[in-house]
């Protein structure tokens, strides 16, 4: 990051950031940002433009040290190996010097989908609402493991870099239409096929129920220096909004990058355009 430095400021950056600081004769201190997560942060499809992180870099004009990996799960991100790396990063601070201002974290989606999802989705029953199709004790157990990872992440931050602000997000209401990417997936439709759901819409209603519980869990963790970006319901509920079952189309990733940019600007108004 030190070698990369601050990216060139865009024209018309408004009242904040480097241009305004320069006009006031102040030294501009670019944000030091670390990211850990899954394919919503690091989406390595050729010629696609990446996930949220590279798009956010362009908006902020600063580099982000991105540790995210496609398919990663919270139980691995906060397991021994990746936890050690993250702890060292937070303890040592930014390679550019100083503490990290922000740690962006994207995790939990991969923990509650794919083959194990059949354990907490019940057989289709036309007389029951979507919520009744979730085996709540089993799903709560899966969600509790995800929550434990987030709780440990907060504890690691508190110990190693207490001034670093954490930002989480809750994904959006994925559509189980059976589309994968590059021989990966599908992650949702097989369970709903196994459980005899008659339509894509009936499966999506259950996905939305589970994701709603996931976001509520994140919100319960919000507090001092812990912020949740509200991403659910942003995309239009149609297949064209999605590149595949789990990942937004390019325009969707741009929308989410905008939301992160707006939230970061609220948190650091003097340092973000």
Coordinates of C-alpha atoms in Angstrom, one line a residue:
X1 CA 0.0 0.0 0.0
X2 CA 2.8 2.4 0.8
X3 CA 4.2 1.9 -2.7
X4 CA 0.8 2.4 -4.3
X5 CA 0.0 5.5 -2.3
X6 CA -3.1 7.6 -2.7
X7 CA -4.9 7.3 -6.0
X8 CA -5.2 10.5 -8.1
X9 CA -8.2 12.6 -6.9
X10 CA -11.1 12.8 -9.3
X11 CA -12.3 16.1 -10.6
X12 CA -15.2 17.7 -8.7
X13 CA -14.7 15.8 -5.5
X14 CA -16.9 18.2 -3.5
X15 CA -16.1 19.7 -0.1
X16 CA -14.3 16.9 1.5
X17 CA -11.0 15.0 0.9
X18 CA -7.7 16.0 -0.5
X19 CA -8.8 19.0 -2.6
X20 CA -10.6 20.7 0.3
X21 CA -7.7 20.0 2.6
X22 CA -5.3 21.5 0.2
X23 CA -7.4 24.6 -0.2
X24 CA -7.4 25.0 3.6
X25 CA -3.6 24.5 3.7
X26 CA -4.1 21.3 5.7
X27 CA -2.2 18.0 5.2
X28 CA -4.6 15.4 3.8
X29 CA -4.5 12.1 5.6
X30 CA -5.9 9.4 3.3
X31 CA -7.9 6.6 5.0
X32 CA -6.1 3.4 5.8
X33 CA -8.5 0.6 4.9
X34 CA -8.2 -3.2 5.3
X35 CA -10.7 -5.6 3.9
X36 CA -11.4 -9.3 4.6
X37 CA -14.2 -11.3 3.1
X38 CA -15.7 -13.4 0.3
X39 CA -16.5 -13.0 -3.4
X40 CA -18.7 -9.9 -2.7
X41 CA -15.4 -8.1 -2.0
X42 CA -13.1 -10.1 -4.4
X43 CA -15.0 -11.3 -7.5
X44 CA -12.4 -12.6 -9.9
X45 CA -14.4 -13.1 -13.0
X46 CA -12.3 -11.8 -16.0
X47 CA -13.3 -8.5 -17.5
X48 CA -16.1 -8.1 -14.9
X49 CA -14.4 -5.3 -12.8
X50 CA -14.3 -7.2 -9.5
X51 CA -16.5 -7.0 -6.5
X52 CA -17.2 -4.1 -4.1
X53 CA -13.6 -3.4 -3.0
X54 CA -12.0 -2.4 -6.3
X55 CA -15.1 -0.3 -7.2
X56 CA -14.9 1.4 -3.8
X57 CA -11.2 2.1 -4.2
X58 CA -12.0 4.1 -7.3
X59 CA -14.6 6.1 -5.5
X60 CA -12.4 6.8 -2.4
X61 CA -9.2 7.4 -4.3
X62 CA -7.2 5.3 -1.8
X63 CA -5.9 1.8 -2.0
X64 CA -7.5 -0.9 0.1
X65 CA -5.5 -3.9 1.3
X66 CA -7.9 -6.7 0.3
X67 CA -7.5 -10.1 2.0
X68 CA -10.8 -11.4 0.6
X69 CA -11.1 -14.7 -1.2
X70 CA -13.9 -16.2 -3.3
X71 CA -15.9 -18.8 -1.4
X72 CA -14.5 -18.0 2.0
X73 CA -16.6 -18.6 5.1
X74 CA -16.6 -16.9 8.5
X75 CA -15.6 -20.1 10.2
X76 CA -12.4 -20.1 8.2
X77 CA -11.8 -16.4 8.2
X78 CA -11.9 -16.5 12.0
X79 CA -10.2 -20.0 12.2
X80 CA -6.6 -20.4 13.1
X81 CA -4.8 -19.5 9.9
X82 CA -6.7 -16.5 8.7
X83 CA -7.4 -15.3 12.2
X84 CA -3.6 -15.2 12.7
X85 CA -3.1 -13.2 9.6
X86 CA -5.9 -10.7 10.4
X87 CA -4.6 -10.3 14.0
X88 CA -1.1 -9.5 12.8
X89 CA -2.5 -7.0 10.2
X90 CA -4.5 -5.2 12.9
X91 CA -1.6 -5.3 15.4
X92 CA 1.0 -4.1 13.0
X93 CA -1.1 -1.4 11.4
X94 CA -1.1 -0.1 7.8
X95 CA 2.1 -0.6 5.7
X96 CA 1.7 3.0 4.9
X97 CA 2.1 3.9 8.6
X98 CA -0.3 4.3 11.4
X99 CA -3.4 2.4 12.5
X100 CA -6.1 1.1 10.2
X101 CA -9.0 3.5 10.1
X102 CA -11.4 0.9 8.7
X103 CA -11.8 -2.8 8.5
X104 CA -14.4 -3.9 5.9
X105 CA -15.8 -7.4 6.4
X106 CA -18.0 -9.5 4.2
X107 CA -18.8 -12.9 5.5
X108 CA -21.6 -15.3 6.3
X109 CA -23.2 -15.9 2.9
X110 CA -21.2 -18.9 2.1
X111 CA -21.8 -20.3 5.5
X112 CA -25.6 -20.7 5.1
X113 CA -25.9 -21.8 1.4
X114 CA -24.8 -24.7 -0.8
X115 CA -25.2 -28.3 0.2
X116 CA -25.6 -27.9 3.9
X117 CA -28.7 -25.7 3.3
X118 CA -30.7 -28.8 2.8
X119 CA -30.4 -29.4 6.6
X120 CA -32.4 -26.3 7.5
X121 CA -34.8 -25.9 4.6
X122 CA -38.0 -28.1 5.0
X123 CA -40.0 -29.8 2.4
X124 CA -42.4 -27.6 0.4
X125 CA -45.8 -27.2 2.0
X126 CA -48.3 -25.0 0.2
X127 CA -50.3 -24.3 3.3
X128 CA -47.3 -22.8 5.2
X129 CA -45.6 -19.3 4.9
X130 CA -42.0 -19.0 3.9
X131 CA -40.7 -18.7 7.5
X132 CA -42.3 -22.0 8.4
X133 CA -40.1 -23.7 5.7
X134 CA -37.0 -22.9 7.7
X135 CA -36.1 -25.4 10.4
X136 CA -35.4 -22.7 12.9
X137 CA -33.4 -24.6 15.5
X138 CA -31.0 -25.9 12.8
X139 CA -30.7 -22.6 11.1
X140 CA -30.2 -20.8 14.4
X141 CA -27.3 -23.2 15.1
X142 CA -25.7 -22.4 11.7
X143 CA -26.3 -18.6 12.3
X144 CA -24.8 -18.9 15.8
X145 CA -21.5 -20.2 14.3
X146 CA -21.4 -17.2 12.0
X147 CA -22.2 -14.8 14.9
X148 CA -19.4 -16.3 16.9
X149 CA -17.0 -15.4 14.1
X150 CA -18.2 -11.8 14.1
X151 CA -18.1 -11.6 17.9
X152 CA -14.5 -12.8 17.8
X153 CA -13.6 -10.3 15.0
X154 CA -14.9 -7.5 17.2
X155 CA -12.9 -8.8 20.2
X156 CA -9.8 -9.0 18.1
X157 CA -10.3 -5.4 16.9
X158 CA -10.9 -4.2 20.4
X159 CA -7.6 -5.8 21.6
X160 CA -5.3 -5.1 18.7
X161 CA -6.6 -1.9 17.0
X162 CA -9.4 -0.4 19.2
X163 CA -9.7 2.8 17.1
X164 CA -10.4 0.8 13.8
X165 CA -14.0 1.1 12.7
X166 CA -15.7 -2.1 11.4
X167 CA -18.1 -2.1 8.6
X168 CA -20.4 -5.2 7.8
X169 CA -23.1 -5.8 5.3
X170 CA -26.0 -8.2 4.8
X171 CA -25.9 -9.1 1.1
X172 CA -29.2 -8.9 -0.9
X173 CA -32.2 -11.2 -1.6
X174 CA -30.6 -13.8 -3.9
X175 CA -32.7 -15.6 -6.6
X176 CA -32.4 -19.4 -6.6
X177 CA -32.6 -19.8 -10.4
X178 CA -29.8 -22.3 -10.8
X179 CA -27.2 -20.1 -12.4
X180 CA -23.5 -20.7 -11.5
X181 CA -20.3 -19.2 -12.8
X182 CA -17.0 -20.8 -14.1
X183 CA -18.1 -24.3 -13.0
X184 CA -19.0 -23.0 -9.5
X185 CA -22.6 -23.3 -8.2
X186 CA -25.5 -23.4 -8.2
X187 CA -25.6 -22.8 -4.5
X188 CA -29.3 -22.5 -3.9
X189 CA -31.6 -24.2 -6.4
X190 CA -30.4 -27.8 -5.6
X191 CA -31.8 -27.6 -2.1
X192 CA -35.1 -26.2 -3.3
X193 CA -35.3 -28.9 -5.9
X194 CA -34.6 -31.6 -3.3
X195 CA -37.3 -30.1 -1.1
X196 CA -39.8 -30.0 -4.0
X197 CA -40.3 -26.2 -4.2
X198 CA -42.5 -25.6 -7.2
X199 CA -41.2 -22.2 -8.3
X200 CA -38.2 -19.9 -8.2
X201 CA -40.3 -17.4 -6.3
X202 CA -41.2 -19.8 -3.6
X203 CA -37.6 -20.6 -3.0
X204 CA -36.6 -16.9 -3.0
X205 CA -39.1 -16.2 -0.3
X206 CA -37.3 -18.6 2.0
X207 CA -33.9 -17.2 1.0
X208 CA -35.2 -13.8 1.9
X209 CA -36.4 -15.0 5.3
X210 CA -32.9 -16.5 6.1
X211 CA -31.1 -13.4 4.9
X212 CA -33.4 -11.2 7.0
X213 CA -32.4 -13.1 10.1
X214 CA -28.8 -12.8 9.1
X215 CA -29.0 -9.0 8.8
X216 CA -30.9 -8.8 12.1
X217 CA -28.0 -10.7 13.7
X218 CA -25.5 -8.2 12.3
X219 CA -27.6 -5.3 13.5
X220 CA -27.6 -6.7 17.0
X221 CA -23.8 -6.4 16.9
X222 CA -23.7 -2.8 15.8
X223 CA -22.4 -0.3 18.3
X224 CA -19.3 1.8 18.9
X225 CA -17.1 1.6 15.8
X226 CA -19.3 -1.2 14.4
X227 CA -21.5 -0.2 11.5
X228 CA -23.8 -2.3 9.2
X229 CA -24.4 -1.1 5.7
X230 CA -28.0 -1.8 4.8
X231 CA -27.8 -3.7 1.4
X232 CA -30.9 -5.8 1.5
X233 CA -33.6 -4.8 -0.9
X234 CA -31.3 -2.6 -3.0
X235 CA -31.5 -4.7 -6.2
X236 CA -34.6 -4.9 -8.2
X237 CA -36.1 -8.4 -7.6
X238 CA -35.4 -9.7 -11.0
X239 CA -32.9 -12.1 -12.6
X240 CA -31.2 -9.4 -14.6
X241 CA -30.1 -7.8 -11.3
X242 CA -27.8 -10.8 -10.7
X243 CA -24.8 -12.2 -12.5
X244 CA -25.7 -15.6 -11.0
X245 CA -27.4 -17.0 -7.9
X246 CA -25.1 -15.3 -5.4
X247 CA -23.4 -12.4 -7.1
X248 CA -24.9 -9.1 -8.4
X249 CA -24.5 -7.9 -12.0
X250 CA -22.0 -5.2 -12.6
X251 CA -24.6 -2.4 -12.0
X252 CA -25.5 -4.0 -8.7
X253 CA -21.9 -4.1 -7.5
X254 CA -21.7 -0.4 -8.4
X255 CA -24.8 0.3 -6.3
X256 CA -23.3 -1.5 -3.3
X257 CA -20.0 0.3 -3.8
X258 CA -22.0 3.6 -3.7
X259 CA -23.6 2.5 -0.4
X260 CA -20.2 1.8 1.2
X261 CA -18.8 5.1 -0.1
X262 CA -21.7 7.0 1.4
X263 CA -21.4 5.3 4.7
X264 CA -17.7 5.8 4.9
X265 CA -18.2 9.5 4.0
X266 CA -20.6 9.8 6.9
X267 CA -18.1 8.3 9.3
X268 CA -15.1 10.3 8.0
X269 CA -16.6 13.5 6.4
X270 CA -13.4 15.4 6.5
X271 CA -11.4 12.7 4.7
X272 CA -13.7 11.4 2.0
X273 CA -15.0 13.1 -1.1

